Amino acid sequence: MCVNSNRYTNCFKKQVQLIYYVKVVFPRIVGVLIYCMKASSFPV
């Protein structure tokens, strides 16, 4: 029972990390890529 509970907690933490990554990190990376593309397309 304790092992199952611990395993479930680890799985939940991984799911939270995945959601955080998708909602926060991924948009930032996409934003940087778009910014770089715009910068290369329109050099200042």
Short mmCIF file of C-alpha atoms in Angstrom, two decimals:
data_model
loop_
_atom_site.label_atom_id
_atom_site.label_comp_id
_atom_site.label_asym_id
_atom_site.label_seq_id
_atom_site.Cartn_x
_atom_site.Cartn_y
_atom_site.Cartn_z
CA MET A 1 0.00 0.00 0.00
CA CYS A 2 2.77 2.39 0.94
CA VAL A 3 4.73 1.53 -2.21
CA ASN A 4 1.68 2.10 -4.40
CA SER A 5 1.03 5.43 -2.69
CA ASN A 6 4.63 6.52 -3.22
CA ARG A 7 4.52 5.44 -6.85
CA TYR A 8 1.30 7.37 -7.39
CA THR A 9 2.85 10.48 -5.84
CA ASN A 10 5.87 10.23 -8.13
CA CYS A 11 3.60 9.80 -11.14
CA PHE A 12 1.56 12.82 -10.06
CA LYS A 13 4.70 14.92 -9.65
CA LYS A 14 5.88 13.94 -13.13
CA GLN A 15 2.48 14.88 -14.54
CA VAL A 16 2.65 18.28 -12.82
CA GLN A 17 6.17 18.81 -14.20
CA LEU A 18 4.93 17.88 -17.67
CA ILE A 19 2.02 20.33 -17.46
CA TYR A 20 4.40 23.03 -16.19
CA TYR A 21 6.81 22.30 -19.03
CA VAL A 22 4.08 22.43 -21.68
CA LYS A 23 2.42 25.58 -20.32
CA VAL A 24 5.51 27.59 -19.33
CA VAL A 25 8.74 26.34 -20.89
CA PHE A 26 7.44 25.37 -24.34
CA PRO A 27 5.78 28.76 -25.05
CA ARG A 28 8.99 30.51 -24.00
CA ILE A 29 11.05 28.40 -26.39
CA VAL A 30 8.55 29.05 -29.20
CA GLY A 31 8.60 32.76 -28.36
CA VAL A 32 12.39 32.86 -28.55
CA LEU A 33 12.35 30.99 -31.86
CA ILE A 34 9.78 33.41 -33.32
CA TYR A 35 11.78 36.36 -32.00
CA CYS A 36 14.95 35.01 -33.62
CA MET A 37 13.12 34.41 -36.90
CA LYS A 38 11.78 37.96 -36.91
CA ALA A 39 15.21 39.32 -36.03
CA SER A 40 16.81 37.40 -38.90
CA SER A 41 14.04 38.40 -41.30
CA PHE A 42 14.20 42.08 -40.34
CA PRO A 43 17.79 42.88 -39.32
CA VAL A 44 18.07 46.04 -37.27
#
